[in-house]
Coordinates of C-alpha atoms and ligand atoms in Angstrom, one line a residue:
X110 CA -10.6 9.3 -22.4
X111 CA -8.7 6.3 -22.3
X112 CA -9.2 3.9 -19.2
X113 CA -7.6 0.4 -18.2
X114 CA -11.5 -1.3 -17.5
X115 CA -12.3 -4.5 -15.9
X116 CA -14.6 -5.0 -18.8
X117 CA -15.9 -8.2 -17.9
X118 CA -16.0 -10.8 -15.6
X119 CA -13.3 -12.4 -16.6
X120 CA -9.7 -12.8 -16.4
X121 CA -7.8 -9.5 -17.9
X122 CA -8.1 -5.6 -18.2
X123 CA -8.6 -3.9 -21.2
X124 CA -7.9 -0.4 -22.7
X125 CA -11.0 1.3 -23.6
X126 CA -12.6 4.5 -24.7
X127 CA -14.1 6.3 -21.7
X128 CA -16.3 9.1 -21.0
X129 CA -14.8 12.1 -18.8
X130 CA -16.7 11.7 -15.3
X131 CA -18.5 14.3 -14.3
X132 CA -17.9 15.7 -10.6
X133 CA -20.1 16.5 -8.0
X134 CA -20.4 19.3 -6.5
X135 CA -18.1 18.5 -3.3
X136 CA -15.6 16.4 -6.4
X137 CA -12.6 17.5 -7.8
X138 CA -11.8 16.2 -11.3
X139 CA -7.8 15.5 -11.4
X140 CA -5.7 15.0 -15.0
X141 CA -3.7 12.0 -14.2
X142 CA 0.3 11.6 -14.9
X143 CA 1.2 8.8 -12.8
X144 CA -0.6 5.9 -11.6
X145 CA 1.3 2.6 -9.3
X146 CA -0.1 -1.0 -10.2
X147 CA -1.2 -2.9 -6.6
X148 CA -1.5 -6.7 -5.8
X149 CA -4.8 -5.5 -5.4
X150 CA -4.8 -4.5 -8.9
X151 CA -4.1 -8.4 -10.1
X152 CA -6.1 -9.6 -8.2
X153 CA -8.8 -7.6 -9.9
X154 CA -7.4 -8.7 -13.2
X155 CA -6.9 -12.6 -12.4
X156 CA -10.6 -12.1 -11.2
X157 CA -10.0 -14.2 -8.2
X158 CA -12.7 -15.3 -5.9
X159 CA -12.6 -12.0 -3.9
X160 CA -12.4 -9.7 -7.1
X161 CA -15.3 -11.7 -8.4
X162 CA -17.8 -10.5 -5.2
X163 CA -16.0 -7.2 -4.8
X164 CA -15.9 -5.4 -8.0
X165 CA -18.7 -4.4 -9.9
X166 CA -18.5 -4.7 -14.0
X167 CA -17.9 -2.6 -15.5
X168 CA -15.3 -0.8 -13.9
X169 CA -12.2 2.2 -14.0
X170 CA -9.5 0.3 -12.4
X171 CA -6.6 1.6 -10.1
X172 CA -6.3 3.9 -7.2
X173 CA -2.3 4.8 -6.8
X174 CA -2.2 7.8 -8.8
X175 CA -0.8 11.6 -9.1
X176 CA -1.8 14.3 -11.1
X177 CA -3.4 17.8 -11.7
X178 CA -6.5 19.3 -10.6
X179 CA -8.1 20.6 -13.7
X180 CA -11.6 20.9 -12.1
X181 CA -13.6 22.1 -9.2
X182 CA -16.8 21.2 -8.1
X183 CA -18.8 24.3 -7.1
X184 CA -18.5 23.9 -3.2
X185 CA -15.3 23.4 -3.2
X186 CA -13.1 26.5 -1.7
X187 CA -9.7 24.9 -0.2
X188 CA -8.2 23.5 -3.6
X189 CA -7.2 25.6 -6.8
X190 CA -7.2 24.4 -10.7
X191 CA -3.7 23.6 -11.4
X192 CA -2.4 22.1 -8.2
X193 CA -1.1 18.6 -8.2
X194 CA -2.6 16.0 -6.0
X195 CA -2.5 12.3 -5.0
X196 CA -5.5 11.2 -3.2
X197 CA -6.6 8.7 -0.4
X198 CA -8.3 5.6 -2.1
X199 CA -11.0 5.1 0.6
X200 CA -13.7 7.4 0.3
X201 CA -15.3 6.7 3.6
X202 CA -18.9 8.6 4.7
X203 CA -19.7 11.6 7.5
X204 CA -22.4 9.8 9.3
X205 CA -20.8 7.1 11.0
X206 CA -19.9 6.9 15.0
X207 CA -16.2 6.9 14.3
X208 CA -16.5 9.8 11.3
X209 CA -18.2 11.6 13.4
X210 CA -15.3 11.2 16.2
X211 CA -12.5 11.8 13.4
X212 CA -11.7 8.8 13.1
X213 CA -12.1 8.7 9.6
X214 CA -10.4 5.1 8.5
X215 CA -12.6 3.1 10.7
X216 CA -15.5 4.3 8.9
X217 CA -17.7 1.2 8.3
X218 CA -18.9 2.2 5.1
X219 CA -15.9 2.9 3.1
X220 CA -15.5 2.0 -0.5
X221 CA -12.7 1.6 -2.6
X222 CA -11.4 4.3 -5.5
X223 CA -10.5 1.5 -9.0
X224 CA -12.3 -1.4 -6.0
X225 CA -16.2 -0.1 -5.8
X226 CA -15.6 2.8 -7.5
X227 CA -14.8 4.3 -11.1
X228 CA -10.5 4.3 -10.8
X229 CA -7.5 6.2 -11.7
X230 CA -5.8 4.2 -14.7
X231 CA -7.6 6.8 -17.0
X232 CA -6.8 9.7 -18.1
X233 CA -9.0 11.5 -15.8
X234 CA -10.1 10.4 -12.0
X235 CA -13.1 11.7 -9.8
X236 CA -12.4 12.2 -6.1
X237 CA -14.3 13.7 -3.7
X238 CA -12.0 16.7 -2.7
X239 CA -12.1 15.9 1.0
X240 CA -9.7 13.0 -0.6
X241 CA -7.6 15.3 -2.5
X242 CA -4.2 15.4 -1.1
X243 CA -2.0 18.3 -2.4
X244 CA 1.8 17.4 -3.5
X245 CA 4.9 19.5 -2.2
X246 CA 7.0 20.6 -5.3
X247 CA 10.0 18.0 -3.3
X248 CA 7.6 15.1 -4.4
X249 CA 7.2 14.5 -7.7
X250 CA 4.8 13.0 -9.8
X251 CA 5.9 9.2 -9.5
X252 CA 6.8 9.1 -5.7
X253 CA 2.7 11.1 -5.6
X254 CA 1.6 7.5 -7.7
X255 CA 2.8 5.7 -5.0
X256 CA 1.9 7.3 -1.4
X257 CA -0.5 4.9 -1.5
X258 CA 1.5 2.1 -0.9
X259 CA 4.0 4.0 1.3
X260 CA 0.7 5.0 3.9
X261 CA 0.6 1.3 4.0
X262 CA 3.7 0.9 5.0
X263 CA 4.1 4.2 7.0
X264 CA 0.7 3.5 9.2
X265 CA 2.4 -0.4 9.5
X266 CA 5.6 1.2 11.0
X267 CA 4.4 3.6 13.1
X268 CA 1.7 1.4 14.8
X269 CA 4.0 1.2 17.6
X270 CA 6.8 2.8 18.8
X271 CA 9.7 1.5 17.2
X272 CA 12.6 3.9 18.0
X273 CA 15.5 2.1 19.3
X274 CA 13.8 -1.3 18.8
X275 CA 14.7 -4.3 17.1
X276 CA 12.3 -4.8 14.3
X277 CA 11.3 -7.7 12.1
X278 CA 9.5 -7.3 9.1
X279 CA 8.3 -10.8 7.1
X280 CA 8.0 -9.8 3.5
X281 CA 9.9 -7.6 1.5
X282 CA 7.5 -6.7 -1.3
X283 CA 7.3 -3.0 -2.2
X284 CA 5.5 -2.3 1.3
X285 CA 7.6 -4.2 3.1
X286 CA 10.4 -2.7 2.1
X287 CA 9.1 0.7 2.7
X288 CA 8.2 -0.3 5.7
X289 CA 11.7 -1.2 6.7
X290 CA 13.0 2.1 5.1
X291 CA 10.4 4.1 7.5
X292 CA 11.6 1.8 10.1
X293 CA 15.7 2.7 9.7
X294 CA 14.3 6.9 8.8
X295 CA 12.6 6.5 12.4
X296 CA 15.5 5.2 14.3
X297 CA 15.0 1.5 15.0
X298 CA 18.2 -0.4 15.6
X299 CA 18.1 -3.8 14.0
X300 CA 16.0 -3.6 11.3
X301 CA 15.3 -6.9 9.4
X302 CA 13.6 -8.0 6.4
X303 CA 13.3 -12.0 5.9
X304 CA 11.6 -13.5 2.2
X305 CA 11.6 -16.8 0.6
X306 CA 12.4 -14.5 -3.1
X307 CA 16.1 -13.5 -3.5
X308 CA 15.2 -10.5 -5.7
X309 CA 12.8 -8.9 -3.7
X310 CA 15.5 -9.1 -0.6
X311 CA 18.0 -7.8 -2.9
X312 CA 15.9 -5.0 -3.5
X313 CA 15.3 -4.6 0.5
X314 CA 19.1 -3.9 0.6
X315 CA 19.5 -1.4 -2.4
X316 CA 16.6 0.5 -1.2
X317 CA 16.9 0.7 2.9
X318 CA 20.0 0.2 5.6
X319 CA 18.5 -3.0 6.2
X320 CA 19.2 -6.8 7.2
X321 CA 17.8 -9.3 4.5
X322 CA 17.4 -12.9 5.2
X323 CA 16.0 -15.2 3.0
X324 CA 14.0 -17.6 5.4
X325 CA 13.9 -20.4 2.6
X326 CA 17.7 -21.0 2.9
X327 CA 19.1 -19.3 6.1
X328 CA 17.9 -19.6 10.0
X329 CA 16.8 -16.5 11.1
X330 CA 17.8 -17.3 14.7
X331 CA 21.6 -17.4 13.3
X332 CA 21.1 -14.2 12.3
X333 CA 19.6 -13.1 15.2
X334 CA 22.6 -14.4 17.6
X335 CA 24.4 -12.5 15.0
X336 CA 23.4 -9.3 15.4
X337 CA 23.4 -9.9 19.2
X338 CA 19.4 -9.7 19.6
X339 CA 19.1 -12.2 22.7
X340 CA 15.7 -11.5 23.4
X341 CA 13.9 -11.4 20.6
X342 CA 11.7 -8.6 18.2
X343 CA 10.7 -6.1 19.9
X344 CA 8.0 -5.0 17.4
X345 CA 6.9 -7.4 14.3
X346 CA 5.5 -5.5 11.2
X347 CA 3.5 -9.0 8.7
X348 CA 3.9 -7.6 5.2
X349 CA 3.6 -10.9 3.5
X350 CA 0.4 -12.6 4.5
X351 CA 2.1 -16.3 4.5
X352 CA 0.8 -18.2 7.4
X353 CA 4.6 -19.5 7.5
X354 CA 5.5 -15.4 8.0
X355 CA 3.5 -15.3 11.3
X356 CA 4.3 -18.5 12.7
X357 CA 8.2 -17.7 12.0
X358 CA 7.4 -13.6 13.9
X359 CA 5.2 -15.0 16.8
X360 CA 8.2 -17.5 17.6
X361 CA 10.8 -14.8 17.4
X362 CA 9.5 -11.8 19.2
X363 CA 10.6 -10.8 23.0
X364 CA 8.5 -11.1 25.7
X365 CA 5.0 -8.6 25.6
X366 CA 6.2 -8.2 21.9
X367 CA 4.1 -6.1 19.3
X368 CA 2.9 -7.2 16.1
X369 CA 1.7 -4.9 13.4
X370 CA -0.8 -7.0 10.6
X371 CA -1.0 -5.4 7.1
X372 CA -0.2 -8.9 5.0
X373 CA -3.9 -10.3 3.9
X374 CA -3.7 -13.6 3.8
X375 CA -5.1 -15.8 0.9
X376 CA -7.7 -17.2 3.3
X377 CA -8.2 -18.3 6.7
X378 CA -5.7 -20.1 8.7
X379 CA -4.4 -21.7 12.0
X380 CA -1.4 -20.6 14.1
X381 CA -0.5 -20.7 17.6
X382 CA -2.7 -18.3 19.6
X383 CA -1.2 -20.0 22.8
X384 CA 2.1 -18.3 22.2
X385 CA 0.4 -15.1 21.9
X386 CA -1.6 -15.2 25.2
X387 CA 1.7 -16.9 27.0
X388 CA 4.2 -14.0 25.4
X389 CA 1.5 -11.4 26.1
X390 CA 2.1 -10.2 22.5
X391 CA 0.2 -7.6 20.9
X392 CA -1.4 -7.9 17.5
X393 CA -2.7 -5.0 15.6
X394 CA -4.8 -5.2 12.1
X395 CA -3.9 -2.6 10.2
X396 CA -5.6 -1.3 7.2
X397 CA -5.0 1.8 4.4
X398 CA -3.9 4.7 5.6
X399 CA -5.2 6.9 8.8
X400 CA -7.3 10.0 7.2
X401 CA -5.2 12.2 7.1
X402 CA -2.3 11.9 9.9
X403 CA -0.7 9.1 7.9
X404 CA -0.7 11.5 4.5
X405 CA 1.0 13.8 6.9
X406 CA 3.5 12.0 8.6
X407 CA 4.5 10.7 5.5
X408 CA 5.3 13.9 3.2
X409 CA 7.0 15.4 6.3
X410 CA 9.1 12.1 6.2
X411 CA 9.8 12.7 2.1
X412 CA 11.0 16.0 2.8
X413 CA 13.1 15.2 5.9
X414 CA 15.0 12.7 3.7
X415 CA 13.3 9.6 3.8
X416 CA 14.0 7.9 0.3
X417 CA 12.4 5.0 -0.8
X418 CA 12.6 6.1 -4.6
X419 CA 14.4 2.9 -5.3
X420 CA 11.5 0.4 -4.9
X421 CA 10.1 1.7 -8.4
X422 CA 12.0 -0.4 -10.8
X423 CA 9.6 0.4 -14.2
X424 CA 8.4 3.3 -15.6
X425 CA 6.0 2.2 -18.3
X426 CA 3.5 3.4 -20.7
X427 CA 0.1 3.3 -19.9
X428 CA -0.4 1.6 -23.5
X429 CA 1.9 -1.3 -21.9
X430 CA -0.1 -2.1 -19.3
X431 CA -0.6 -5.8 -21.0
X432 CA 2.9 -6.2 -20.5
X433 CA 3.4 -4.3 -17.0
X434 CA 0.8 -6.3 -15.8
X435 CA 2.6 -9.5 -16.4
X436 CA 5.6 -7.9 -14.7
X437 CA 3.2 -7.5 -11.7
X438 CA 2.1 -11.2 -11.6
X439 CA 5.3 -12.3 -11.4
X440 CA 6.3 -10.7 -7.8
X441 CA 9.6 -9.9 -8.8
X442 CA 9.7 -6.2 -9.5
X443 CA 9.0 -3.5 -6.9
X444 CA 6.8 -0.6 -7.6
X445 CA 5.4 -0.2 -11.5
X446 CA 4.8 2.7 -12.5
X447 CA 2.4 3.9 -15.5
X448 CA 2.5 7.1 -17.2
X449 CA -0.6 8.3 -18.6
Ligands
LIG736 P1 3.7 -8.7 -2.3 O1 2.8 -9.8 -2.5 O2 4.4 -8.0 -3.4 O3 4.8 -9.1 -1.2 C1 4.6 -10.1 -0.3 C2 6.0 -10.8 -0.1 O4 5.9 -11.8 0.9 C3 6.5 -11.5 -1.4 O5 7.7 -11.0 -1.8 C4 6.6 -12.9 -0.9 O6 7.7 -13.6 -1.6 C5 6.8 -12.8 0.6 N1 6.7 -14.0 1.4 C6 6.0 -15.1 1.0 N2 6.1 -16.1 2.0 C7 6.9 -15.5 2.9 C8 7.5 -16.0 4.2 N3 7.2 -17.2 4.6 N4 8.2 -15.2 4.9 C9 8.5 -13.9 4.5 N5 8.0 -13.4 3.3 C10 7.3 -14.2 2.5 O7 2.8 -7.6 -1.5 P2 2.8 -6.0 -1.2 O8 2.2 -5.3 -2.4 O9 4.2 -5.6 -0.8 O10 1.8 -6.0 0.0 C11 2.1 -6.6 1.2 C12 0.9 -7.3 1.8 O11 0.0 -6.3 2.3 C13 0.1 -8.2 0.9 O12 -0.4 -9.3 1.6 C14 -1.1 -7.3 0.5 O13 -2.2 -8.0 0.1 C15 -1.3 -6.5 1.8 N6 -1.9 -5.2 1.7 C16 -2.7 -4.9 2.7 C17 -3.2 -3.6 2.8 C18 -4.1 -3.2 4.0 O14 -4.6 -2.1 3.9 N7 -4.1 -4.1 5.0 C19 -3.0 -2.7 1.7 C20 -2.2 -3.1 0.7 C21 -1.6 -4.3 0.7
LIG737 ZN1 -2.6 -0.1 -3.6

């Protein structure tokens, strides 16, 4: 089959002859149509520090996809040839304290599907079917390449209550933008979206009912009086990982505000934990998707009219991907899609 490998430890990704994996007996083997490039993605293929002790070599890489289910392992009962699927990325184990309590996304021993494991930019993908999520017909095979993304964003959003809140979310990459579409779909009032990059906020606005502000040219206190926040945030949702983001939300939230942390920052950093303690403000890591109530709450949201189809802005070739992947570096586009 052919598979986008991180080949070597290098910088790049490379198209490559592959053989079929072969499934376990508790795996499903899934035909892949759609796959979704991640930052996480580049980062593999600029082979950045953390790539460089994360990912072994050689390696599948990817793990936004959708497809069919084209074979079962033998103790598998609950899934049927044929259906299409996405899949949750983290393949965590059974034996831990919080696996054992349900609690499956705290499992300490996760790995990562295209991170520590063989990926989904292939033609084929192995997932163990406990990971195997099936599609509704209403969701098709390029919003199924990207529910990865969109768990991100909808376990980001619905940390904390945000109905009737005023909401700020710092970065408005794809899943900060979907983030601020789950936000509006879930009835917060002011919903607003600040970045330093024009096109991204642009894109905030086409895709969600939303308020952009970029941060590098406008005072987002101005915009604030504007819309008649007096207070402050209510609840903060960091999709940037910028230092400068956090600073800019811990100044601006009310009060015993809350503070939802997906952005991974480059590395370490200072900011002003002082303000934190004095505000008695909340901060929440946040990481993947919660196995499986996130996967749920988000299909229900797709079918009740959430639409965040917008934030895909190419459909490529998988043959491409030297090109799509350049797109990607660059931080202008939303979502890629590859078709395979
Ligand atoms: P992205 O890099 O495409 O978007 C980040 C955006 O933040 C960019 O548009 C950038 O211009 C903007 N930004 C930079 N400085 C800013 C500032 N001072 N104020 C406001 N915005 C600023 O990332 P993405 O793919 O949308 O992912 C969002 C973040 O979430 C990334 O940091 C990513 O690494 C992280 N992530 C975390 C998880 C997790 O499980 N915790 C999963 C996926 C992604
Ligand atoms: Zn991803």
């Amino acid at each position: 089959m052919r598979a986008l490998v991180k080949a070597r430890p290098e910088k790049g990704i490379w198209l490559e002859e592959r053989p079929v994996p072969e499934i376990g007996p508790r795996d499903v083997l899934i035909k892949v149509r759609k796959t979704g490039i991640c930052g996480t993605d580049v980062h593999i293929y600029n082979w950045d520090e953390w790539a460089q002790k994360t990912v072994p070599v050689p390696l599948v890489t990817g793990h936004e996809f959708a497809g069919e289910i084209v074979a079962l392992g033998e103790e598998v009962d609950d899934l049927t040839v044929g259906q299409r699927v996405s899949g949750e990325g983290h393949v965590v184990t059974m034996n831990s304290r919080a696996s054992r309590a349900g609690k499956f996304h705290l499992d300490p021993h996760t790995r990562g599907i295209g991170v520590n494991l063989p990926g989904a930019f292939a033609e084929f993908v192995r997932i163990p079917a406990f990971n195997a999520v099936p599609l509704p017909d209403s969701v098709d095979d390029e919003m199924g390449a990207i529910l990865d993304p969109l768990g991100n964003a909808v376990h980001t959003a619905l940390a904390f209550d945000i109905t009737g809140e005023d909401v700020l979310v710092t970065g408005a990459g794809p899943i900060g933008i979907m983030g601020a579409a789950v936000a509006r779909h879930v009835g917060a009032r002011h919903v607003v979206v600040t970045d330093v990059n024009p096109k991204r906020l642009e894109l905030a606005g086409q895709v969600a009912d939303v308020t952009p502000v970029n941060v590098a040219s406008e005072d987002l206190q101005a915009v604030m009086d504007r819309l008649g926040m007096k207070e402050g945030f209510d609840v903060g949702l960091e999709m940037s990982g910028a230092p400068a983001a956090l600073d800019q939300m811990i100044e601006h939230m009310v009060m015993g505000g809350r503070i939802a942390l997906l952005g991974i920052p480059a590395r370490p950093f200072p900011f002003d934990l002082g303000k934190v303690v004095f505000r008695m403000i909340t901060l929440k890591g946040i990481y993947g998707r919660e196995m499986f109530e996130t996967w749920h709450k988000m299909l229900a949201m797709l079918e009740t009219g959430l639409d965040v189809r917008r934030v895909i802005t190419r459909r490529m070739k998988a043959e491409d991907y030297a090109e799509a992947f350049a797109l990607a570096a660059k931080g202008e586009e939303g979502k890629i899609v590859l078709e395979w």
